[in-house]
Structures are given as C-alpha cells and as structure tokens.
Short mmCIF file of N, CA and C in Angstrom, two decimals:
data_model
loop_
_atom_site.label_atom_id
_atom_site.label_comp_id
_atom_site.label_asym_id
_atom_site.label_seq_id
_atom_site.Cartn_x
_atom_site.Cartn_y
_atom_site.Cartn_z
N MET T 14 293.64 2.29 102.49
CA MET T 14 293.30 2.33 103.89
C MET T 14 294.50 2.81 104.69
N SER T 15 294.21 3.44 105.78
CA SER T 15 295.28 3.94 106.65
C SER T 15 294.94 3.60 108.10
N TYR T 16 295.46 2.48 108.55
CA TYR T 16 295.21 2.05 109.92
C TYR T 16 296.15 2.77 110.88
N ALA T 17 295.62 3.14 112.04
CA ALA T 17 296.42 3.84 113.04
C ALA T 17 295.95 3.48 114.44
N LEU T 18 296.88 3.56 115.38
CA LEU T 18 296.52 3.41 116.79
C LEU T 18 295.86 4.69 117.26
N ARG T 19 294.83 4.55 118.05
CA ARG T 19 294.23 5.73 118.67
C ARG T 19 295.11 6.17 119.84
N GLN T 20 294.95 7.41 120.24
CA GLN T 20 295.80 7.95 121.30
C GLN T 20 295.70 7.17 122.61
N PRO T 21 294.51 6.76 123.09
CA PRO T 21 294.47 5.95 124.32
C PRO T 21 295.23 4.63 124.18
N SER T 22 295.18 4.03 123.00
CA SER T 22 295.92 2.78 122.77
C SER T 22 297.42 3.03 122.82
N PHE T 23 297.85 4.17 122.27
CA PHE T 23 299.27 4.50 122.31
C PHE T 23 299.74 4.72 123.75
N ILE T 24 298.92 5.35 124.56
CA ILE T 24 299.29 5.58 125.96
C ILE T 24 299.42 4.25 126.70
N ARG T 25 298.51 3.31 126.43
CA ARG T 25 298.61 1.97 127.02
C ARG T 25 299.87 1.26 126.53
N LEU T 26 300.16 1.37 125.22
CA LEU T 26 301.35 0.74 124.66
C LEU T 26 302.61 1.29 125.33
N LYS T 27 302.64 2.58 125.56
CA LYS T 27 303.79 3.20 126.21
C LYS T 27 303.99 2.62 127.61
N ALA T 28 302.91 2.43 128.35
CA ALA T 28 303.01 1.84 129.69
C ALA T 28 303.44 0.38 129.62
N GLN T 29 303.03 -0.33 128.59
CA GLN T 29 303.35 -1.75 128.45
C GLN T 29 304.82 -1.99 128.12
N MET T 30 305.53 -0.98 127.68
CA MET T 30 306.95 -1.13 127.38
C MET T 30 307.77 -1.40 128.64
N SER T 31 307.22 -1.12 129.81
CA SER T 31 307.93 -1.40 131.06
C SER T 31 307.51 -2.74 131.68
N LEU T 32 306.72 -3.52 130.95
CA LEU T 32 306.23 -4.80 131.45
C LEU T 32 306.66 -5.94 130.54
N THR T 33 306.58 -7.16 131.05
CA THR T 33 306.74 -8.35 130.24
C THR T 33 305.37 -9.00 130.15
N GLY T 34 304.92 -9.30 128.92
CA GLY T 34 303.62 -9.93 128.78
C GLY T 34 303.10 -9.88 127.36
N ARG T 35 301.83 -10.28 127.20
CA ARG T 35 301.15 -10.29 125.90
C ARG T 35 299.99 -9.32 125.98
N PHE T 36 299.92 -8.42 125.00
CA PHE T 36 298.92 -7.36 125.00
C PHE T 36 298.23 -7.31 123.64
N ASN T 37 296.94 -7.04 123.66
CA ASN T 37 296.15 -6.93 122.43
C ASN T 37 295.91 -5.46 122.10
N HIS T 38 296.00 -5.15 120.81
CA HIS T 38 295.77 -3.79 120.35
C HIS T 38 294.91 -3.83 119.09
N ALA T 39 294.17 -2.77 118.88
CA ALA T 39 293.35 -2.62 117.67
C ALA T 39 293.78 -1.36 116.95
N LEU T 40 293.93 -1.47 115.63
CA LEU T 40 294.25 -0.32 114.80
C LEU T 40 293.02 -0.03 113.95
N TYR T 41 292.68 1.24 113.81
CA TYR T 41 291.44 1.64 113.15
C TYR T 41 291.72 2.45 111.89
N ASP T 42 290.84 2.28 110.91
CA ASP T 42 290.84 3.12 109.73
C ASP T 42 289.64 4.05 109.86
N LYS T 43 289.89 5.36 109.92
CA LYS T 43 288.81 6.32 110.14
C LYS T 43 287.81 6.35 108.99
N VAL T 44 288.28 6.18 107.77
CA VAL T 44 287.41 6.30 106.61
C VAL T 44 286.48 5.09 106.49
N SER T 45 287.05 3.90 106.47
CA SER T 45 286.23 2.70 106.26
C SER T 45 285.68 2.13 107.57
N ARG T 46 286.19 2.62 108.70
CA ARG T 46 285.79 2.14 110.03
C ARG T 46 286.09 0.66 110.23
N ARG T 47 287.11 0.19 109.57
CA ARG T 47 287.55 -1.20 109.75
C ARG T 47 288.60 -1.26 110.85
N THR T 48 288.73 -2.44 111.41
CA THR T 48 289.66 -2.66 112.51
C THR T 48 290.59 -3.81 112.18
N VAL T 49 291.84 -3.67 112.55
CA VAL T 49 292.82 -4.75 112.46
C VAL T 49 293.32 -5.00 113.88
N HIS T 50 293.36 -6.26 114.27
CA HIS T 50 293.80 -6.60 115.63
C HIS T 50 295.23 -7.13 115.60
N ALA T 51 295.97 -6.78 116.62
CA ALA T 51 297.36 -7.22 116.74
C ALA T 51 297.63 -7.66 118.17
N THR T 52 298.55 -8.59 118.30
CA THR T 52 299.03 -9.02 119.61
C THR T 52 300.49 -8.63 119.72
N VAL T 53 300.83 -7.99 120.81
CA VAL T 53 302.20 -7.54 121.04
C VAL T 53 302.73 -8.28 122.27
N ASP T 54 303.80 -9.05 122.08
CA ASP T 54 304.48 -9.73 123.19
C ASP T 54 305.73 -8.93 123.54
N THR T 55 305.88 -8.60 124.80
CA THR T 55 307.07 -7.88 125.25
C THR T 55 307.84 -8.77 126.23
N GLU T 56 309.14 -8.77 126.08
CA GLU T 56 310.00 -9.50 127.01
C GLU T 56 311.21 -8.63 127.33
N ARG T 57 311.33 -8.30 128.59
CA ARG T 57 312.44 -7.45 129.03
C ARG T 57 313.59 -8.33 129.52
N SER T 58 314.79 -8.02 129.05
CA SER T 58 315.98 -8.70 129.56
C SER T 58 316.85 -7.65 130.25
N ALA T 59 318.07 -8.01 130.58
CA ALA T 59 318.94 -7.08 131.31
C ALA T 59 319.29 -5.85 130.48
N GLN T 60 319.40 -6.00 129.15
CA GLN T 60 319.84 -4.88 128.32
C GLN T 60 318.90 -4.54 127.17
N HIS T 61 317.96 -5.43 126.85
CA HIS T 61 317.13 -5.23 125.67
C HIS T 61 315.65 -5.46 125.97
N LEU T 62 314.85 -4.92 125.08
CA LEU T 62 313.40 -5.16 125.08
C LEU T 62 313.09 -5.87 123.77
N HIS T 63 312.64 -7.11 123.87
CA HIS T 63 312.33 -7.90 122.68
C HIS T 63 310.83 -7.85 122.45
N ILE T 64 310.42 -7.44 121.25
CA ILE T 64 309.01 -7.27 120.89
C ILE T 64 308.66 -8.24 119.77
N VAL T 65 307.56 -8.95 119.93
CA VAL T 65 307.02 -9.81 118.87
C VAL T 65 305.62 -9.30 118.56
N ILE T 66 305.37 -9.01 117.28
CA ILE T 66 304.07 -8.50 116.84
C ILE T 66 303.42 -9.55 115.96
N ARG T 67 302.21 -9.97 116.36
CA ARG T 67 301.42 -10.91 115.56
C ARG T 67 300.20 -10.17 115.03
N MET T 68 300.05 -10.20 113.71
CA MET T 68 298.91 -9.54 113.09
C MET T 68 298.48 -10.39 111.90
N GLY T 69 297.26 -10.93 111.98
CA GLY T 69 296.81 -11.82 110.91
C GLY T 69 297.72 -13.03 110.85
N SER T 70 298.25 -13.31 109.67
CA SER T 70 299.14 -14.45 109.51
C SER T 70 300.61 -14.04 109.57
N THR T 71 300.89 -12.81 109.97
CA THR T 71 302.28 -12.35 110.00
C THR T 71 302.83 -12.36 111.42
N LEU T 72 304.13 -12.53 111.50
CA LEU T 72 304.85 -12.51 112.76
C LEU T 72 306.11 -11.69 112.54
N ASN T 73 306.27 -10.61 113.29
CA ASN T 73 307.42 -9.73 113.16
C ASN T 73 308.02 -9.50 114.53
N SER T 74 309.34 -9.35 114.58
CA SER T 74 309.98 -9.10 115.86
C SER T 74 311.01 -7.99 115.72
N ILE T 75 311.20 -7.26 116.81
CA ILE T 75 312.23 -6.24 116.87
C ILE T 75 312.86 -6.28 118.25
N CYS T 76 314.12 -5.90 118.32
CA CYS T 76 314.84 -5.84 119.59
C CYS T 76 315.26 -4.39 119.79
N LEU T 77 314.88 -3.82 120.91
CA LEU T 77 315.11 -2.41 121.19
C LEU T 77 315.96 -2.26 122.45
N PRO T 78 316.67 -1.13 122.58
CA PRO T 78 317.41 -0.91 123.83
C PRO T 78 316.44 -0.76 125.00
N LEU T 79 316.82 -1.27 126.12
CA LEU T 79 315.97 -1.23 127.30
C LEU T 79 315.78 0.21 127.78
N ASP T 80 314.57 0.58 128.09
CA ASP T 80 314.21 1.87 128.67
C ASP T 80 314.50 3.08 127.79
N ALA T 81 314.59 2.90 126.48
CA ALA T 81 314.71 4.06 125.58
C ALA T 81 313.35 4.74 125.50
N LYS T 82 313.33 6.05 125.52
CA LYS T 82 312.06 6.78 125.51
C LYS T 82 311.30 6.59 124.20
N SER T 83 311.98 6.24 123.13
CA SER T 83 311.33 6.11 121.83
C SER T 83 310.78 4.71 121.56
N ASN T 84 310.88 3.78 122.50
CA ASN T 84 310.44 2.40 122.26
C ASN T 84 308.97 2.31 121.87
N ALA T 85 308.10 3.00 122.58
CA ALA T 85 306.67 2.95 122.26
C ALA T 85 306.41 3.51 120.87
N ASN T 86 307.12 4.56 120.50
CA ASN T 86 306.97 5.14 119.16
C ASN T 86 307.38 4.15 118.08
N ARG T 87 308.49 3.49 118.30
CA ARG T 87 308.99 2.54 117.29
C ARG T 87 308.05 1.35 117.15
N VAL T 88 307.52 0.85 118.27
CA VAL T 88 306.57 -0.27 118.21
C VAL T 88 305.28 0.18 117.52
N ALA T 89 304.78 1.36 117.86
CA ALA T 89 303.56 1.87 117.21
C ALA T 89 303.78 2.07 115.72
N ASP T 90 304.94 2.59 115.33
CA ASP T 90 305.25 2.76 113.91
C ASP T 90 305.28 1.42 113.20
N ASN T 91 305.86 0.40 113.85
CA ASN T 91 305.89 -0.93 113.25
C ASN T 91 304.49 -1.52 113.15
N LEU T 92 303.67 -1.36 114.17
CA LEU T 92 302.29 -1.85 114.12
C LEU T 92 301.55 -1.24 112.93
N GLU T 93 301.66 0.07 112.78
CA GLU T 93 300.96 0.75 111.69
C GLU T 93 301.53 0.38 110.33
N ALA T 94 302.85 0.22 110.25
CA ALA T 94 303.46 -0.18 108.98
C ALA T 94 303.01 -1.58 108.56
N ILE T 95 302.92 -2.49 109.52
CA ILE T 95 302.45 -3.85 109.21
C ILE T 95 301.00 -3.81 108.77
N ALA T 96 300.16 -3.09 109.50
CA ALA T 96 298.73 -3.02 109.18
C ALA T 96 298.49 -2.39 107.82
N ASN T 97 299.31 -1.41 107.45
CA ASN T 97 299.12 -0.70 106.18
C ASN T 97 299.93 -1.29 105.04
N GLY T 98 300.65 -2.38 105.30
CA GLY T 98 301.37 -3.07 104.24
C GLY T 98 302.60 -2.35 103.73
N ARG T 99 303.24 -1.53 104.55
CA ARG T 99 304.43 -0.82 104.08
C ARG T 99 305.66 -1.10 104.96
N LEU T 100 305.65 -2.20 105.66
CA LEU T 100 306.78 -2.51 106.54
C LEU T 100 308.07 -2.69 105.75
N ASP T 101 308.02 -3.35 104.61
CA ASP T 101 309.22 -3.64 103.84
C ASP T 101 309.84 -2.40 103.21
N THR T 102 309.08 -1.33 103.08
CA THR T 102 309.62 -0.12 102.47
C THR T 102 310.33 0.76 103.47
N ALA T 103 310.24 0.43 104.74
CA ALA T 103 310.82 1.22 105.83
C ALA T 103 310.24 2.62 105.90
N ASP T 104 309.08 2.82 105.29
CA ASP T 104 308.40 4.10 105.35
C ASP T 104 307.44 4.05 106.53
N THR T 105 307.89 4.55 107.68
CA THR T 105 307.07 4.44 108.88
C THR T 105 306.03 5.53 108.98
N GLY T 106 306.08 6.52 108.13
CA GLY T 106 305.00 7.48 108.05
C GLY T 106 305.02 8.55 109.12
N ILE T 107 303.92 8.68 109.82
CA ILE T 107 303.66 9.79 110.74
C ILE T 107 304.66 9.80 111.90
N THR T 108 305.13 10.98 112.26
CA THR T 108 305.92 11.10 113.47
C THR T 108 304.98 11.25 114.65
N ARG T 109 305.42 10.89 115.79
CA ARG T 109 304.55 10.82 116.96
C ARG T 109 304.78 11.94 117.96
N GLU T 110 305.20 13.09 117.52
CA GLU T 110 305.47 14.18 118.45
C GLU T 110 304.23 14.56 119.25
N LEU T 111 303.07 14.60 118.61
CA LEU T 111 301.85 14.98 119.32
C LEU T 111 301.46 13.94 120.35
N LEU T 112 301.65 12.66 120.03
CA LEU T 112 301.28 11.62 120.98
C LEU T 112 302.24 11.58 122.15
N ILE T 113 303.51 11.89 121.91
CA ILE T 113 304.47 11.90 123.01
C ILE T 113 304.09 12.99 124.01
N ALA T 114 303.73 14.14 123.50
CA ALA T 114 303.37 15.25 124.37
C ALA T 114 302.13 14.93 125.21
N ALA T 115 301.22 14.14 124.65
CA ALA T 115 299.98 13.82 125.35
C ALA T 115 300.17 12.74 126.41
N ALA T 116 301.18 11.91 126.24
CA ALA T 116 301.36 10.76 127.14
C ALA T 116 302.06 11.10 128.41
#
C-alpha cells in the first residue's frame, strides 16, 4: 500500500504550519481506497515549530525551525512515512516539488 496526502490536504497542512492547534488529516491509498487518519498537533514557540503526529497507536514528534518554507513538506513526508511503515528507514520517498508549485 502507498498512502499519500491529497493535494487539498497538503495545502491545508501548509496553512496550518503558521498556527498552533490540533488538526486531523486523512491519507489515502489510490489502489485499495483505504484511508489512514492522523492527528497533527502544532505548537509554535519563539524559535521552533514543534509537531506531534498521532496515527493509530503511534506517537511521533519533530522540531522544525520556525517559518522555514519546507516545514509543510517535512511534516507531509513524515505523515506518509509513518502511514507506509518506512519512517525508521529515513526513506521519505516522493519529493513535493509539484505540490509546492500548486500551493
């Protein structure tokens, strides 16, 4: 299976990087039409953006520089890596050049 965020979800995720809060996202597999749900908590501090991702029984967190343009890409890559079971390999897969241009 290959779960991925749809483009509208990525655009919302990009906007959420400038907010503090809890947001729900769904990742879809085009072939099997299955869905995986994730909760993303964002907390902005003076210098960092702290992200907590909850998916199923897993809890993952990352700390990113505040207002970096690549934050949404890194969070989306982590969401997809967790959903597809490849987070530990550091193989984040697809680059998001097309989604950046659309957002």
